[in-house]
Coordinates of C-alpha atoms in Angstrom, one line a residue:
M644 CA -17.4 30.6 -5.7
G645 CA -16.2 31.5 -9.1
V646 CA -14.8 34.9 -9.8
P647 CA -15.1 36.4 -13.3
G648 CA -11.8 36.2 -15.3
P649 CA -9.6 39.2 -16.1
F650 CA -11.4 42.4 -17.1
P651 CA -12.6 42.6 -20.7
G652 CA -10.2 44.2 -23.1
S653 CA -10.3 47.9 -23.5
P654 CA -10.9 49.6 -26.9
G655 CA -7.9 50.2 -29.0
R656 CA -6.6 53.7 -29.2
P657 CA -7.4 55.1 -32.7
D658 CA -4.7 56.8 -34.8
A659 CA -6.8 60.0 -35.1
P660 CA -9.1 61.8 -32.7
V661 CA -12.8 60.8 -32.5
P662 CA -14.2 62.8 -35.4
D663 CA -17.9 63.0 -34.5
R664 CA -20.6 62.6 -31.9
E665 CA -21.6 59.1 -32.8
E666 CA -18.2 57.6 -32.3
V667 CA -17.8 59.5 -29.0
D668 CA -21.2 58.1 -27.8
R669 CA -20.2 54.5 -28.9
A670 CA -16.8 54.9 -27.1
L671 CA -18.6 56.1 -23.9
A672 CA -21.1 53.2 -24.1
R673 CA -18.2 50.7 -24.5
L674 CA -16.3 52.3 -21.6
G675 CA -19.5 52.1 -19.5
A676 CA -19.9 48.4 -20.2
E677 CA -16.3 47.9 -19.4
Y678 CA -16.7 49.8 -16.1
E679 CA -19.6 47.5 -15.1
A680 CA -17.5 44.4 -15.9
I681 CA -14.6 45.7 -13.9
E682 CA -16.7 46.6 -10.9
T683 CA -18.4 43.2 -11.0
S684 CA -15.1 41.4 -11.0
L685 CA -13.7 43.5 -8.2
L686 CA -16.7 43.0 -6.0
A687 CA -16.6 39.2 -6.7
L688 CA -12.9 39.2 -5.8
Q689 CA -13.8 41.1 -2.6
D690 CA -16.4 38.5 -1.7
H691 CA -14.4 35.4 -2.7
A692 CA -14.5 32.7 0.0
G693 CA -10.8 32.1 -0.5
R694 CA -10.0 35.7 0.2
R695 CA -12.0 35.6 3.4
L696 CA -10.1 32.5 4.5
L697 CA -6.8 34.1 3.7
E698 CA -7.7 37.3 5.6
G699 CA -8.5 35.2 8.7
A700 CA -5.7 32.6 8.6
D701 CA -2.4 32.6 10.5
L702 CA -0.3 32.3 7.3
A703 CA 3.3 31.3 6.9
G704 CA 6.0 30.8 4.3
T705 CA 5.2 31.3 0.6
T706 CA 1.5 32.0 1.2
K707 CA 2.2 34.7 3.7
E708 CA 4.5 36.5 1.3
R709 CA 2.3 36.2 -1.7
W710 CA -0.9 37.1 0.1
A711 CA 0.8 40.2 1.5
A712 CA 1.7 41.2 -2.0
A713 CA -1.8 40.3 -3.2
E714 CA -3.4 42.5 -0.6
R715 CA -1.3 45.4 -1.7
S716 CA -2.3 44.7 -5.3
I717 CA -6.0 44.6 -4.4
T718 CA -5.7 48.0 -2.6
V719 CA -4.0 49.4 -5.7
L720 CA -6.8 47.9 -7.8
W721 CA -9.4 49.9 -6.1
T722 CA -7.3 53.0 -6.3
L723 CA -6.9 52.5 -10.1
F724 CA -10.6 51.7 -10.4
D725 CA -11.5 55.0 -8.6
A726 CA -9.2 56.9 -11.0
Y727 CA -10.9 55.1 -13.9
T728 CA -14.3 55.9 -12.5
A729 CA -13.5 59.5 -12.0
A730 CA -12.1 59.8 -15.6
L731 CA -15.3 58.2 -17.0
E732 CA -17.6 60.4 -15.0
E733 CA -15.7 63.5 -16.2
A734 CA -16.1 62.3 -19.8
R735 CA -19.8 61.7 -19.3
E736 CA -20.3 65.1 -17.7
L737 CA -18.6 66.8 -20.6
R738 CA -20.7 64.9 -23.1
A739 CA -23.9 65.7 -21.2
R740 CA -23.3 69.5 -21.5
R741 CA -24.6 69.7 -25.1
R742 CA -26.8 67.5 -27.2
W743 CA -24.6 68.5 -30.2
P744 CA -21.0 68.9 -28.9
S745 CA -18.8 71.5 -30.4
P746 CA -15.5 70.6 -32.1
E747 CA -13.7 71.8 -29.0
D748 CA -15.9 69.4 -26.8
L749 CA -15.1 66.6 -29.2
A750 CA -11.4 67.3 -29.0
E751 CA -11.5 67.4 -25.2
L752 CA -13.5 64.2 -25.1
T753 CA -11.1 62.5 -27.4
E754 CA -8.2 63.4 -25.1
L755 CA -10.1 62.2 -22.1
L756 CA -11.1 58.9 -23.7
H757 CA -7.8 58.1 -25.5
G758 CA -5.1 60.4 -24.1
D759 CA -2.8 59.9 -21.1
G760 CA -4.9 62.2 -18.9
V761 CA -5.6 60.0 -15.8
T762 CA -3.1 60.7 -13.0
V763 CA -2.6 58.1 -10.3
P764 CA -0.3 58.1 -7.2
G765 CA 3.2 56.7 -7.6
A766 CA 2.6 53.6 -5.5
A767 CA -0.5 52.7 -7.5
A768 CA 1.3 53.3 -10.7
A769 CA 4.0 50.8 -9.6
G770 CA 1.3 48.2 -9.1
G771 CA 1.7 47.9 -5.3
G772 CA 5.1 46.2 -5.6
A773 CA 8.7 47.1 -5.1
E774 CA 9.8 48.5 -8.5
S775 CA 13.4 49.2 -9.4
G776 CA 14.4 52.7 -10.2
P777 CA 13.6 56.0 -8.5
A778 CA 10.1 56.4 -7.0
R779 CA 7.7 58.8 -8.7
L780 CA 5.1 60.8 -6.9
S781 CA 2.5 60.1 -9.7
E782 CA 2.1 58.8 -13.2
R783 CA -0.3 59.5 -16.0
F784 CA -2.3 56.7 -17.8
S785 CA -4.8 56.4 -20.6
L786 CA -8.0 54.6 -19.8
E787 CA -6.7 51.7 -21.8
G788 CA -3.4 51.7 -19.8
L789 CA -5.4 51.7 -16.6
V790 CA -7.3 48.6 -17.7
E791 CA -4.2 46.8 -18.7
R792 CA -2.6 47.6 -15.3
M793 CA -5.8 46.5 -13.5
N794 CA -5.9 43.3 -15.5
G795 CA -2.4 42.3 -14.4
L796 CA -3.0 43.1 -10.8
Y797 CA -6.4 41.3 -10.8
A798 CA -4.9 38.2 -12.4
R799 CA -2.0 38.0 -9.9
S800 CA -4.3 38.5 -6.9
L801 CA -6.9 36.1 -8.1
D802 CA -4.3 33.5 -8.8
V803 CA -3.2 33.6 -5.2
I804 CA -6.7 33.4 -3.9
V805 CA -7.9 30.6 -6.2
A806 CA -4.8 28.5 -5.7
A807 CA -4.9 28.8 -1.9
D808 CA -8.7 28.1 -1.9
A809 CA -8.2 25.0 -4.2
V810 CA -5.6 23.6 -1.8
W811 CA -7.8 24.1 1.2
L812 CA -10.7 22.5 -0.6
A813 CA -8.6 19.5 -1.7
L814 CA -6.3 18.6 1.1
P815 CA -7.6 19.2 4.7
A816 CA -10.8 17.3 4.2
R817 CA -8.9 14.4 2.7
I818 CA -6.4 14.5 5.5
D819 CA -9.2 14.4 8.1
L820 CA -10.8 11.4 6.4
L821 CA -7.5 9.6 6.3
S822 CA -6.9 10.5 10.0
A823 CA -10.3 9.0 10.9
E824 CA -9.4 5.9 9.0
L825 CA -6.0 5.8 10.7
Q826 CA -7.7 5.9 14.1
R827 CA -9.9 3.0 13.2
T828 CA -6.9 1.0 12.0
R829 CA -5.0 2.0 15.0
S830 CA -7.7 0.7 17.4
L831 CA -7.9 -2.6 15.5
A832 CA -4.2 -2.9 15.4
H833 CA -3.9 -2.4 19.2
S834 CA -6.5 -5.1 19.8
V835 CA -4.3 -7.6 18.0
G836 CA -1.0 -6.6 19.6
V837 CA 0.2 -4.3 16.8
R838 CA 1.5 -1.5 19.1
P839 CA 4.4 0.9 19.0
G840 CA 7.6 -0.7 20.3
E841 CA 6.2 -4.1 19.9
H842 CA 5.5 -4.4 16.1
P843 CA 7.0 -2.5 13.2
A844 CA 3.5 -1.6 11.9
G845 CA 2.7 0.0 15.2
D846 CA 5.7 2.2 14.8
D847 CA 4.6 3.0 11.3
L848 CA 1.2 4.0 12.6
E849 CA 2.8 6.5 14.9
R850 CA 4.9 8.0 12.1
I851 CA 1.8 8.3 9.8
T852 CA -0.1 10.0 12.7
D853 CA 2.6 12.5 13.2
E854 CA 3.0 13.1 9.5
L855 CA -0.7 13.8 9.0
V856 CA -0.8 16.2 11.9
R857 CA 2.2 18.1 10.5
L858 CA 0.8 18.0 7.0
R859 CA -2.5 19.4 8.0
A860 CA -0.9 22.2 9.9
Q861 CA 1.4 23.1 7.0
V862 CA -1.5 23.0 4.5
I863 CA -3.6 25.4 6.6
A864 CA -0.7 27.8 7.2
D865 CA 0.9 27.7 3.8
P866 CA -1.4 26.3 1.1
L867 CA 0.6 27.7 -1.8
A868 CA 3.5 25.5 -0.8
F869 CA 1.3 22.7 -1.9
W870 CA 0.3 24.2 -5.3
V871 CA 1.7 23.0 -8.6
S872 CA 1.3 25.5 -11.4
S873 CA -0.1 24.2 -14.7
S874 CA 2.6 22.7 -16.9
T875 CA 0.8 23.9 -20.0
G876 CA 1.9 27.5 -19.3
S877 CA -1.7 28.8 -19.0
S878 CA -1.9 32.3 -17.7
A879 CA -5.4 31.8 -16.4
P880 CA -5.7 32.5 -12.6
G881 CA -5.6 29.2 -10.6
G882 CA -4.1 27.2 -13.4
G883 CA -2.6 24.2 -11.7
R884 CA -3.4 21.6 -9.1
A885 CA -2.9 20.7 -5.4
D886 CA 0.2 18.8 -4.7
T887 CA -1.0 15.6 -2.9
A888 CA 2.3 13.7 -3.0
R889 CA 2.8 13.6 0.8
Y890 CA -0.9 12.7 1.4
D891 CA -0.7 10.0 -1.2
R892 CA 2.4 8.5 0.5
A893 CA 0.7 8.5 3.8
A894 CA -2.4 6.9 2.3
R895 CA -0.4 4.1 0.7
A896 CA 1.6 3.5 3.9
L897 CA -1.7 3.2 5.8
E898 CA -3.1 0.8 3.3
D899 CA 0.0 -1.4 3.7
I900 CA -0.5 -1.4 7.5
R901 CA -4.2 -2.3 7.0
R902 CA -3.1 -5.3 5.0
E903 CA -0.6 -6.2 7.7
V904 CA -3.2 -5.9 10.4
A905 CA -5.6 -8.1 8.4
A906 CA -2.8 -10.7 8.1
V907 CA -2.3 -10.6 11.8
L908 CA -6.1 -11.0 12.3
D909 CA -6.0 -14.1 10.1
V910 CA -3.1 -15.5 12.2
R911 CA -5.0 -14.8 15.4
Q912 CA -8.2 -16.6 14.1
D913 CA -6.2 -19.5 12.8
A914 CA -3.5 -19.7 15.4
E915 CA -5.2 -22.2 17.8
R916 CA -5.9 -24.6 15.0
R917 CA -2.4 -24.5 13.7
L918 CA -0.9 -24.9 17.1
M919 CA -3.1 -28.0 17.7
Q920 CA -2.0 -29.4 14.4
L921 CA 1.7 -28.8 15.3
R922 CA 1.3 -30.5 18.6
D923 CA -0.3 -33.5 16.9
V924 CA 2.5 -33.7 14.3
L925 CA 5.2 -33.5 16.9
S926 CA 3.5 -36.0 19.1
R927 CA 3.3 -38.5 16.3
A928 CA 6.9 -37.9 15.5
D929 CA 7.8 -38.5 19.2
R930 CA 5.7 -41.7 19.3
T931 CA 7.3 -42.9 16.1
L932 CA 10.8 -42.3 17.5
T933 CA 9.8 -44.1 20.7
E934 CA 8.6 -47.0 18.7
A935 CA 11.8 -47.0 16.6
R936 CA 13.9 -47.1 19.8
Q937 CA 11.9 -50.0 21.1
A938 CA 12.1 -51.8 17.8
R939 CA 15.9 -51.3 17.7
G940 CA 16.2 -53.0 21.1
E941 CA 14.1 -55.9 19.8
V942 CA 16.2 -56.2 16.6
L943 CA 19.4 -56.2 18.6
A944 CA 18.0 -58.9 20.8
K945 CA 16.5 -61.1 18.1
I946 CA 18.8 -60.5 15.0
A947 CA 22.5 -61.4 15.1
A948 CA 25.2 -59.9 12.9
S949 CA 23.0 -57.0 11.7
E950 CA 23.9 -53.3 11.5
V951 CA 21.0 -51.4 13.1
P952 CA 21.1 -47.6 12.9
A953 CA 20.9 -45.5 16.1
V954 CA 17.7 -43.6 16.8
S955 CA 17.8 -40.1 18.0
G956 CA 15.5 -38.6 20.6
P957 CA 12.8 -36.0 20.1
S958 CA 13.8 -32.6 18.8
T959 CA 14.3 -30.4 21.8
A960 CA 14.6 -27.3 19.7
L961 CA 11.2 -27.9 18.0
H962 CA 9.5 -28.4 21.4
E963 CA 11.1 -25.2 22.7
Q964 CA 9.9 -23.3 19.7
L965 CA 6.4 -24.8 20.0
A966 CA 6.4 -23.6 23.6
A967 CA 7.5 -20.1 22.4
A968 CA 4.7 -20.1 19.9
A969 CA 2.1 -20.9 22.6
D970 CA 3.6 -18.1 24.7
Y971 CA 3.2 -15.7 21.7
R972 CA -0.4 -16.8 21.4
R973 CA -1.0 -16.0 25.1
R974 CA 0.6 -12.6 24.8
A975 CA -1.1 -11.8 21.5
Q976 CA 2.2 -11.3 19.8
W977 CA 0.8 -12.2 16.4
H978 CA 3.6 -10.6 14.4
R979 CA 6.1 -13.0 16.0
L980 CA 3.7 -16.0 16.0
S981 CA 3.0 -15.9 12.2
P982 CA 6.5 -16.5 10.9
L983 CA 7.3 -18.9 13.7
L984 CA 4.3 -21.0 12.8
D985 CA 5.2 -21.1 9.2
S986 CA 8.7 -22.3 10.0
L987 CA 7.5 -24.8 12.6
E988 CA 4.9 -26.4 10.3
E989 CA 7.5 -27.2 7.7
R990 CA 10.1 -28.5 10.3
A991 CA 7.5 -30.5 12.2
E992 CA 6.6 -32.4 9.0
D993 CA 10.3 -33.0 8.3
E994 CA 10.6 -34.3 11.9
L995 CA 7.7 -36.8 11.4
H996 CA 9.2 -37.9 8.1
R997 CA 12.6 -38.5 9.8
A998 CA 11.0 -40.5 12.6
R999 CA 9.2 -42.7 10.1
E1000 CA 12.4 -43.3 8.2
S1001 CA 14.2 -44.2 11.4
L1002 CA 11.5 -46.7 12.2
T1003 CA 11.7 -48.2 8.8
A1004 CA 15.4 -48.5 8.9
V1005 CA 15.6 -50.2 12.3
T1006 CA 12.8 -52.6 11.6
A1007 CA 14.2 -53.7 8.2
P1008 CA 15.9 -56.9 9.7
L1009 CA 12.6 -57.9 11.3
A1010 CA 10.9 -57.4 7.9
V1011 CA 13.5 -59.6 6.2
R1012 CA 13.1 -62.3 8.9
A1013 CA 9.3 -62.1 8.4
E1014 CA 9.7 -62.4 4.7
L1015 CA 11.9 -65.5 5.0
R1016 CA 9.5 -67.1 7.5
G1017 CA 6.6 -66.5 5.0
R1018 CA 8.6 -67.9 2.1
L1019 CA 9.6 -71.0 4.2
D1020 CA 6.0 -71.8 5.2
A1021 CA 4.8 -71.2 1.6
Y1022 CA 7.2 -73.8 0.2
K1023 CA 6.3 -76.3 3.0
A1024 CA 2.6 -75.9 2.1
K1025 CA 3.4 -76.5 -1.5
V1026 CA 5.4 -79.6 -0.7
G1027 CA 2.5 -80.9 1.5
R1028 CA 0.0 -80.4 -1.4
H1029 CA 2.1 -82.8 -3.5
G1030 CA 2.3 -85.4 -0.8
M1031 CA 6.0 -85.0 0.0
A1032 CA 5.7 -83.6 3.5
E1033 CA 7.4 -86.7 4.9
D1034 CA 10.4 -86.6 2.6
P1035 CA 13.5 -86.9 4.9
L1036 CA 15.7 -84.4 3.1
L1037 CA 13.0 -81.8 2.9
T1038 CA 12.1 -82.4 6.5
E1039 CA 15.7 -82.0 7.6
R1040 CA 16.3 -78.8 5.7
Y1041 CA 13.0 -77.3 6.8
D1042 CA 13.8 -78.0 10.4
V1043 CA 17.2 -76.4 10.0
A1044 CA 15.8 -73.3 8.4
R1045 CA 12.9 -73.0 10.9
R1046 CA 15.2 -73.4 13.9
M1047 CA 17.4 -70.5 12.5
L1048 CA 14.4 -68.3 11.8
W1049 CA 12.6 -68.9 15.1
S1050 CA 15.7 -68.7 17.4
A1051 CA 17.1 -65.6 19.0
P1052 CA 19.4 -64.1 18.0
C1053 CA 18.7 -64.9 14.4
D1054 CA 21.5 -65.0 11.9
L1055 CA 19.7 -63.6 8.9
R1056 CA 22.5 -64.5 6.4
A1057 CA 22.6 -68.2 7.6
A1058 CA 18.8 -68.3 7.8
E1059 CA 18.5 -67.0 4.2
Q1060 CA 20.9 -69.6 3.0
A1061 CA 19.0 -72.4 4.8
V1062 CA 15.7 -71.2 3.3
W1063 CA 17.3 -71.1 -0.1
R1064 CA 18.6 -74.7 0.3
Y1065 CA 15.1 -75.8 1.3
Q1066 CA 13.7 -74.1 -1.8
Q1067 CA 16.2 -75.9 -4.0
A1068 CA 15.5 -79.3 -2.4
A1069 CA 11.8 -78.7 -2.8
A1070 CA 12.1 -77.7 -6.4
E1071 CA 14.2 -80.8 -7.2
A1072 CA 11.8 -83.1 -5.4
L1073 CA 8.8 -81.6 -7.2
A1074 CA 10.4 -81.6 -10.7
P1075 CA 9.7 -85.3 -11.5
Q1076 CA 6.0 -84.9 -10.5
Q1077 CA 5.7 -81.9 -12.7
L1078 CA 7.3 -83.7 -15.7
E1079 CA 4.9 -86.7 -15.1
G1080 CA 2.0 -84.4 -15.0
R1081 CA 2.9 -82.8 -18.3
G1082 CA 3.5 -86.3 -19.9
E1083 CA 0.1 -87.5 -18.8
S1084 CA -1.5 -84.5 -20.2

């Protein structure tokens, strides 16, 4: 839908009249070619798709004002072109009178071709705009001056048409594609509970929808409000680009929402597994705490003079939050479920670790007693291997230590001393045999 650029330049006005027939004929040929170029440009401007769109659109704002001025300019263009055509036809008719023009004919032709002999109405002379100064009924131009005036009007009119057409080509289709993508995202978002009033991304979807509706309406009504002229200072019509800043912001916001919805989908697909794992971890923590409480009772009953730490019950807050997470799962409130699961997973592991530490702490006295029992039996077996199991002192000290370790409640400090005394007695009894064995060897 290209339109030729500004009209070709007109011939320069010579300093002296055209002296002969050949130069007059060359000037007429040049003006004829110029006439063809101007007519082609005006017809292309008339048929430009952007012009037809502007004529049929309900315009507003900057575009309405500039298009009204452009329409006046186009009307003036045709008026000036008609004057140019008439002047050229007059010159051609004068030249056609004689094969060899007289000096008077050449002088008249020179004035027609290069003098200010073309009269145009005052509105056309003003270029179709509101000029300062008193209005004039008419003004006289040379053919060169007419071309310069037409070039300026043509460039300004074409600039409006090309810029508006470029915006209409660039933005509405892109807005429509983004709106279609938004509807797909919206449908998916609703299916996973991302809805207005329930999820921030749902509210954002509504805002983007409203923004795209407003943006499209504004682009259709006032495309020139979305046109950025070229920063290079080019005077060529249509030099610039469509301003897509608002569209780009909406596209980025929609992409953020798509990522949010994708994250929610991941949560939905993984939620049941994570909930089951959480239930399992909290169940193990509860069982461990129950075991720790039972072990504490056993320790208090079997071990005397021992400080046994208290054991707390299951975490009520964690169980309440787990119930809330299950409720979010049932209601498809994935945006609330995701951060809650993240928090619960960390805290549930901490709870299991705490329960295991409690069990270790309360069973420590039983572990000490078991270690003392094992040490006592190990030394008894060693003494027996050396044939000293019937030694009265060793037997006495073994019985004392064993009675302390296998009685309830057990005094661990006294029992540890008794085991130590048995070890000492065993070591003293075994020392002579070990010396004899080394002497014999």
